[in-house]
Amino acid sequence: MMARIKTFQRQQNIYTRANPNRYAYVPLEWDIEERLIRGFVRNIIDGNIVESLYSWHKISSEDINNLKNSDKEISKNAFENIVTTLKKSIGWDRLSKIFPDKESCKMARSVGTNLTRLKRKKIDALIRHSEALTEIQVRLYLPEIIEPHYE
């Protein structure tokens, strides 16, 4: 039931074109991977990213137009160009050096919501995992609140 409510709230409150607010959505069950950046590009395709973010991340209007092109090869190339541009914009190479290891991520993602006491190792894993996810999502969706702008 909680998962359904969360999904409904996310769809209604975050990814609607009528919503003027912007969010950096960070569920702890997500993996820390390039998929987060690819999700941002899919949100561009779906019309869920405001145009001001294109210029912030220095995504060319040509790539945006090509992304929505009916020619699959042109669209695919634009998609990959935008992924590369976003990685540079958010400082992906720098960030990836501080990402927690796979074991720590797995531990963090396995923590339940049953309100039991956690061991220090799990707490540390949750902190590292949530910190990395938050940094990526904020840099993608709300970059103006973090200075300086990384090139």
JSON list of C-alpha atoms in Angstrom, two decimals:
[
{"chain": "A", "resi": 1, "resn": "MET", "atom": "CA", "xyz": [0.00, 0.00, 0.00]},
{"chain": "A", "resi": 2, "resn": "MET", "atom": "CA", "xyz": [2.83, 2.42, 0.86]},
{"chain": "A", "resi": 3, "resn": "ALA", "atom": "CA", "xyz": [4.49, 1.78, -2.52]},
{"chain": "A", "resi": 4, "resn": "ARG", "atom": "CA", "xyz": [1.23, 2.56, -4.33]},
{"chain": "A", "resi": 5, "resn": "ILE", "atom": "CA", "xyz": [0.75, 5.80, -2.41]},
{"chain": "A", "resi": 6, "resn": "LYS", "atom": "CA", "xyz": [4.34, 6.84, -3.10]},
{"chain": "A", "resi": 7, "resn": "THR", "atom": "CA", "xyz": [3.97, 6.10, -6.82]},
{"chain": "A", "resi": 8, "resn": "PHE", "atom": "CA", "xyz": [0.67, 8.00, -6.99]},
{"chain": "A", "resi": 9, "resn": "GLN", "atom": "CA", "xyz": [2.12, 11.01, -5.14]},
{"chain": "A", "resi": 10, "resn": "ARG", "atom": "CA", "xyz": [5.18, 11.08, -7.37]},
{"chain": "A", "resi": 11, "resn": "GLN", "atom": "CA", "xyz": [3.06, 10.98, -10.52]},
{"chain": "A", "resi": 12, "resn": "GLN", "atom": "CA", "xyz": [0.63, 13.62, -9.27]},
{"chain": "A", "resi": 13, "resn": "ASN", "atom": "CA", "xyz": [3.09, 15.98, -7.61]},
{"chain": "A", "resi": 14, "resn": "ILE", "atom": "CA", "xyz": [6.33, 15.73, -9.53]},
{"chain": "A", "resi": 15, "resn": "TYR", "atom": "CA", "xyz": [5.95, 14.59, -13.10]},
{"chain": "A", "resi": 16, "resn": "THR", "atom": "CA", "xyz": [3.04, 16.63, -14.30]},
{"chain": "A", "resi": 17, "resn": "ARG", "atom": "CA", "xyz": [3.42, 19.38, -16.84]},
{"chain": "A", "resi": 18, "resn": "ALA", "atom": "CA", "xyz": [0.95, 21.58, -14.97]},
{"chain": "A", "resi": 19, "resn": "ASN", "atom": "CA", "xyz": [3.11, 21.60, -11.83]},
{"chain": "A", "resi": 20, "resn": "PRO", "atom": "CA", "xyz": [5.26, 24.77, -11.76]},
{"chain": "A", "resi": 21, "resn": "ASN", "atom": "CA", "xyz": [7.46, 23.44, -8.94]},
{"chain": "A", "resi": 22, "resn": "ARG", "atom": "CA", "xyz": [10.63, 21.45, -9.49]},
{"chain": "A", "resi": 23, "resn": "TYR", "atom": "CA", "xyz": [11.77, 18.56, -7.33]},
{"chain": "A", "resi": 24, "resn": "ALA", "atom": "CA", "xyz": [14.82, 16.39, -6.88]},
{"chain": "A", "resi": 25, "resn": "TYR", "atom": "CA", "xyz": [13.14, 13.06, -6.14]},
{"chain": "A", "resi": 26, "resn": "VAL", "atom": "CA", "xyz": [15.40, 10.65, -4.23]},
{"chain": "A", "resi": 27, "resn": "PRO", "atom": "CA", "xyz": [14.05, 7.22, -3.25]},
{"chain": "A", "resi": 28, "resn": "LEU", "atom": "CA", "xyz": [16.60, 5.21, -1.31]},
{"chain": "A", "resi": 29, "resn": "GLU", "atom": "CA", "xyz": [15.79, 2.02, -3.19]},
{"chain": "A", "resi": 30, "resn": "TRP", "atom": "CA", "xyz": [17.43, 3.41, -6.34]},
{"chain": "A", "resi": 31, "resn": "ASP", "atom": "CA", "xyz": [20.91, 2.34, -7.36]},
{"chain": "A", "resi": 32, "resn": "ILE", "atom": "CA", "xyz": [23.65, 4.90, -7.81]},
{"chain": "A", "resi": 33, "resn": "GLU", "atom": "CA", "xyz": [24.32, 4.61, -11.50]},
{"chain": "A", "resi": 34, "resn": "GLU", "atom": "CA", "xyz": [24.17, 6.35, -14.86]},
{"chain": "A", "resi": 35, "resn": "ARG", "atom": "CA", "xyz": [20.50, 5.36, -15.05]},
{"chain": "A", "resi": 36, "resn": "LEU", "atom": "CA", "xyz": [19.71, 8.50, -13.02]},
{"chain": "A", "resi": 37, "resn": "ILE", "atom": "CA", "xyz": [21.09, 10.66, -15.82]},
{"chain": "A", "resi": 38, "resn": "ARG", "atom": "CA", "xyz": [19.30, 8.61, -18.46]},
{"chain": "A", "resi": 39, "resn": "GLY", "atom": "CA", "xyz": [16.07, 9.09, -16.49]},
{"chain": "A", "resi": 40, "resn": "PHE", "atom": "CA", "xyz": [16.59, 12.85, -16.69]},
{"chain": "A", "resi": 41, "resn": "VAL", "atom": "CA", "xyz": [16.89, 12.58, -20.48]},
{"chain": "A", "resi": 42, "resn": "ARG", "atom": "CA", "xyz": [13.71, 10.47, -20.63]},
{"chain": "A", "resi": 43, "resn": "ASN", "atom": "CA", "xyz": [12.01, 13.20, -18.61]},
{"chain": "A", "resi": 44, "resn": "ILE", "atom": "CA", "xyz": [13.10, 15.68, -21.28]},
{"chain": "A", "resi": 45, "resn": "ILE", "atom": "CA", "xyz": [11.48, 13.47, -23.92]},
{"chain": "A", "resi": 46, "resn": "ASP", "atom": "CA", "xyz": [8.28, 13.26, -21.84]},
{"chain": "A", "resi": 47, "resn": "GLY", "atom": "CA", "xyz": [8.17, 17.04, -21.42]},
{"chain": "A", "resi": 48, "resn": "ASN", "atom": "CA", "xyz": [8.79, 16.94, -17.67]},
{"chain": "A", "resi": 49, "resn": "ILE", "atom": "CA", "xyz": [11.91, 19.12, -17.65]},
{"chain": "A", "resi": 50, "resn": "VAL", "atom": "CA", "xyz": [11.62, 22.90, -17.82]},
{"chain": "A", "resi": 51, "resn": "GLU", "atom": "CA", "xyz": [13.57, 24.59, -20.59]},
{"chain": "A", "resi": 52, "resn": "SER", "atom": "CA", "xyz": [15.63, 26.66, -18.16]},
{"chain": "A", "resi": 53, "resn": "LEU", "atom": "CA", "xyz": [17.42, 23.44, -17.14]},
{"chain": "A", "resi": 54, "resn": "TYR", "atom": "CA", "xyz": [18.52, 22.84, -20.74]},
{"chain": "A", "resi": 55, "resn": "SER", "atom": "CA", "xyz": [20.54, 26.03, -20.76]},
{"chain": "A", "resi": 56, "resn": "TRP", "atom": "CA", "xyz": [21.85, 25.50, -17.21]},
{"chain": "A", "resi": 57, "resn": "HIS", "atom": "CA", "xyz": [23.30, 22.15, -18.24]},
{"chain": "A", "resi": 58, "resn": "LYS", "atom": "CA", "xyz": [24.41, 23.58, -21.62]},
{"chain": "A", "resi": 59, "resn": "ILE", "atom": "CA", "xyz": [22.30, 21.12, -23.60]},
{"chain": "A", "resi": 60, "resn": "SER", "atom": "CA", "xyz": [22.07, 22.38, -27.15]},
{"chain": "A", "resi": 61, "resn": "SER", "atom": "CA", "xyz": [18.73, 23.13, -28.73]},
{"chain": "A", "resi": 62, "resn": "GLU", "atom": "CA", "xyz": [19.87, 20.99, -31.65]},
{"chain": "A", "resi": 63, "resn": "ASP", "atom": "CA", "xyz": [20.24, 17.97, -29.34]},
{"chain": "A", "resi": 64, "resn": "ILE", "atom": "CA", "xyz": [16.82, 18.68, -27.79]},
{"chain": "A", "resi": 65, "resn": "ASN", "atom": "CA", "xyz": [15.21, 18.81, -31.24]},
{"chain": "A", "resi": 66, "resn": "ASN", "atom": "CA", "xyz": [17.10, 15.72, -32.41]},
{"chain": "A", "resi": 67, "resn": "LEU", "atom": "CA", "xyz": [16.13, 13.86, -29.24]},
{"chain": "A", "resi": 68, "resn": "LYS", "atom": "CA", "xyz": [12.50, 14.03, -30.32]},
{"chain": "A", "resi": 69, "resn": "ASN", "atom": "CA", "xyz": [13.28, 13.18, -33.96]},
{"chain": "A", "resi": 70, "resn": "SER", "atom": "CA", "xyz": [11.39, 10.27, -35.53]},
{"chain": "A", "resi": 71, "resn": "ASP", "atom": "CA", "xyz": [14.65, 8.95, -37.02]},
{"chain": "A", "resi": 72, "resn": "LYS", "atom": "CA", "xyz": [15.82, 6.51, -34.33]},
{"chain": "A", "resi": 73, "resn": "GLU", "atom": "CA", "xyz": [19.53, 6.92, -35.12]},
{"chain": "A", "resi": 74, "resn": "ILE", "atom": "CA", "xyz": [19.36, 10.72, -34.84]},
{"chain": "A", "resi": 75, "resn": "SER", "atom": "CA", "xyz": [17.37, 10.42, -31.62]},
{"chain": "A", "resi": 76, "resn": "LYS", "atom": "CA", "xyz": [19.78, 7.86, -30.16]},
{"chain": "A", "resi": 77, "resn": "ASN", "atom": "CA", "xyz": [22.82, 10.03, -30.95]},
{"chain": "A", "resi": 78, "resn": "ALA", "atom": "CA", "xyz": [21.15, 13.07, -29.37]},
{"chain": "A", "resi": 79, "resn": "PHE", "atom": "CA", "xyz": [20.30, 10.98, -26.29]},
{"chain": "A", "resi": 80, "resn": "GLU", "atom": "CA", "xyz": [23.95, 9.95, -25.87]},
{"chain": "A", "resi": 81, "resn": "ASN", "atom": "CA", "xyz": [25.17, 13.51, -26.50]},
{"chain": "A", "resi": 82, "resn": "ILE", "atom": "CA", "xyz": [22.85, 14.80, -23.78]},
{"chain": "A", "resi": 83, "resn": "VAL", "atom": "CA", "xyz": [23.99, 12.08, -21.35]},
{"chain": "A", "resi": 84, "resn": "THR", "atom": "CA", "xyz": [27.61, 13.14, -21.97]},
{"chain": "A", "resi": 85, "resn": "THR", "atom": "CA", "xyz": [26.71, 16.82, -21.55]},
{"chain": "A", "resi": 86, "resn": "LEU", "atom": "CA", "xyz": [24.86, 16.13, -18.30]},
{"chain": "A", "resi": 87, "resn": "LYS", "atom": "CA", "xyz": [27.72, 14.07, -16.90]},
{"chain": "A", "resi": 88, "resn": "LYS", "atom": "CA", "xyz": [30.06, 16.98, -17.52]},
{"chain": "A", "resi": 89, "resn": "SER", "atom": "CA", "xyz": [27.58, 19.50, -16.12]},
{"chain": "A", "resi": 90, "resn": "ILE", "atom": "CA", "xyz": [27.04, 17.71, -12.81]},
{"chain": "A", "resi": 91, "resn": "GLY", "atom": "CA", "xyz": [30.67, 16.65, -12.36]},
{"chain": "A", "resi": 92, "resn": "TRP", "atom": "CA", "xyz": [29.95, 12.91, -12.73]},
{"chain": "A", "resi": 93, "resn": "ASP", "atom": "CA", "xyz": [33.63, 11.93, -12.83]},
{"chain": "A", "resi": 94, "resn": "ARG", "atom": "CA", "xyz": [34.33, 13.79, -9.58]},
{"chain": "A", "resi": 95, "resn": "LEU", "atom": "CA", "xyz": [31.18, 12.43, -7.94]},
{"chain": "A", "resi": 96, "resn": "SER", "atom": "CA", "xyz": [31.83, 8.83, -8.96]},
{"chain": "A", "resi": 97, "resn": "LYS", "atom": "CA", "xyz": [35.03, 8.85, -6.91]},
{"chain": "A", "resi": 98, "resn": "ILE", "atom": "CA", "xyz": [33.01, 9.33, -3.72]},
{"chain": "A", "resi": 99, "resn": "PHE", "atom": "CA", "xyz": [30.18, 6.89, -4.49]},
{"chain": "A", "resi": 100, "resn": "PRO", "atom": "CA", "xyz": [29.81, 4.10, -1.94]},
{"chain": "A", "resi": 101, "resn": "ASP", "atom": "CA", "xyz": [30.81, 0.60, -3.02]},
{"chain": "A", "resi": 102, "resn": "LYS", "atom": "CA", "xyz": [28.26, -1.97, -4.22]},
{"chain": "A", "resi": 103, "resn": "GLU", "atom": "CA", "xyz": [28.15, -3.79, -0.87]},
{"chain": "A", "resi": 104, "resn": "SER", "atom": "CA", "xyz": [27.39, -0.58, 1.01]},
{"chain": "A", "resi": 105, "resn": "CYS", "atom": "CA", "xyz": [24.67, 0.36, -1.50]},
{"chain": "A", "resi": 106, "resn": "LYS", "atom": "CA", "xyz": [23.12, -3.09, -1.23]},
{"chain": "A", "resi": 107, "resn": "MET", "atom": "CA", "xyz": [23.10, -2.81, 2.56]},
{"chain": "A", "resi": 108, "resn": "ALA", "atom": "CA", "xyz": [21.51, 0.65, 2.44]},
{"chain": "A", "resi": 109, "resn": "ARG", "atom": "CA", "xyz": [18.84, -0.47, -0.01]},
{"chain": "A", "resi": 110, "resn": "SER", "atom": "CA", "xyz": [17.96, -3.48, 2.18]},
{"chain": "A", "resi": 111, "resn": "VAL", "atom": "CA", "xyz": [17.14, -1.44, 5.30]},
{"chain": "A", "resi": 112, "resn": "GLY", "atom": "CA", "xyz": [13.44, -1.81, 6.09]},
{"chain": "A", "resi": 113, "resn": "THR", "atom": "CA", "xyz": [10.97, 0.64, 7.53]},
{"chain": "A", "resi": 114, "resn": "ASN", "atom": "CA", "xyz": [10.08, -1.41, 10.58]},
{"chain": "A", "resi": 115, "resn": "LEU", "atom": "CA", "xyz": [11.49, 1.16, 13.05]},
{"chain": "A", "resi": 116, "resn": "THR", "atom": "CA", "xyz": [14.02, -1.16, 14.66]},
{"chain": "A", "resi": 117, "resn": "ARG", "atom": "CA", "xyz": [17.41, -0.05, 15.92]},
{"chain": "A", "resi": 118, "resn": "LEU", "atom": "CA", "xyz": [20.09, -0.02, 13.23]},
{"chain": "A", "resi": 119, "resn": "LYS", "atom": "CA", "xyz": [23.72, -0.94, 13.65]},
{"chain": "A", "resi": 120, "resn": "ARG", "atom": "CA", "xyz": [26.32, 1.74, 12.96]},
{"chain": "A", "resi": 121, "resn": "LYS", "atom": "CA", "xyz": [27.41, 0.00, 9.76]},
{"chain": "A", "resi": 122, "resn": "LYS", "atom": "CA", "xyz": [23.88, 0.22, 8.31]},
{"chain": "A", "resi": 123, "resn": "ILE", "atom": "CA", "xyz": [23.52, 3.84, 9.38]},
{"chain": "A", "resi": 124, "resn": "ASP", "atom": "CA", "xyz": [26.79, 4.73, 7.68]},
{"chain": "A", "resi": 125, "resn": "ALA", "atom": "CA", "xyz": [25.72, 2.84, 4.55]},
{"chain": "A", "resi": 126, "resn": "LEU", "atom": "CA", "xyz": [22.41, 4.76, 4.49]},
{"chain": "A", "resi": 127, "resn": "ILE", "atom": "CA", "xyz": [24.22, 8.07, 4.90]},
{"chain": "A", "resi": 128, "resn": "ARG", "atom": "CA", "xyz": [26.67, 7.42, 2.07]},
{"chain": "A", "resi": 129, "resn": "HIS", "atom": "CA", "xyz": [23.98, 6.04, -0.24]},
{"chain": "A", "resi": 130, "resn": "SER", "atom": "CA", "xyz": [21.48, 8.84, 0.36]},
{"chain": "A", "resi": 131, "resn": "GLU", "atom": "CA", "xyz": [24.20, 11.49, 0.11]},
{"chain": "A", "resi": 132, "resn": "ALA", "atom": "CA", "xyz": [25.30, 10.25, -3.32]},
{"chain": "A", "resi": 133, "resn": "LEU", "atom": "CA", "xyz": [21.73, 9.96, -4.64]},
{"chain": "A", "resi": 134, "resn": "THR", "atom": "CA", "xyz": [20.79, 13.38, -3.33]},
{"chain": "A", "resi": 135, "resn": "GLU", "atom": "CA", "xyz": [23.88, 15.03, -4.79]},
{"chain": "A", "resi": 136, "resn": "ILE", "atom": "CA", "xyz": [23.19, 13.56, -8.24]},
{"chain": "A", "resi": 137, "resn": "GLN", "atom": "CA", "xyz": [19.50, 14.41, -8.26]},
{"chain": "A", "resi": 138, "resn": "VAL", "atom": "CA", "xyz": [19.96, 17.95, -6.94]},
{"chain": "A", "resi": 139, "resn": "ARG", "atom": "CA", "xyz": [22.72, 18.61, -9.48]},
{"chain": "A", "resi": 140, "resn": "LEU", "atom": "CA", "xyz": [20.41, 17.34, -12.25]},
{"chain": "A", "resi": 141, "resn": "TYR", "atom": "CA", "xyz": [17.07, 18.86, -11.26]},
{"chain": "A", "resi": 142, "resn": "LEU", "atom": "CA", "xyz": [17.95, 21.83, -9.00]},
{"chain": "A", "resi": 143, "resn": "PRO", "atom": "CA", "xyz": [21.48, 22.81, -10.00]},
{"chain": "A", "resi": 144, "resn": "GLU", "atom": "CA", "xyz": [21.05, 26.48, -9.21]},
{"chain": "A", "resi": 145, "resn": "ILE", "atom": "CA", "xyz": [21.04, 25.79, -5.46]},
{"chain": "A", "resi": 146, "resn": "ILE", "atom": "CA", "xyz": [24.59, 24.40, -5.64]},
{"chain": "A", "resi": 147, "resn": "GLU", "atom": "CA", "xyz": [27.51, 26.67, -6.45]},
{"chain": "A", "resi": 148, "resn": "PRO", "atom": "CA", "xyz": [29.87, 26.72, -8.18]},
{"chain": "A", "resi": 149, "resn": "HIS", "atom": "CA", "xyz": [28.58, 25.37, -11.45]},
{"chain": "A", "resi": 150, "resn": "TYR", "atom": "CA", "xyz": [30.83, 22.41, -12.33]},
{"chain": "A", "resi": 151, "resn": "GLU", "atom": "CA", "xyz": [32.24, 22.22, -15.84]}
]
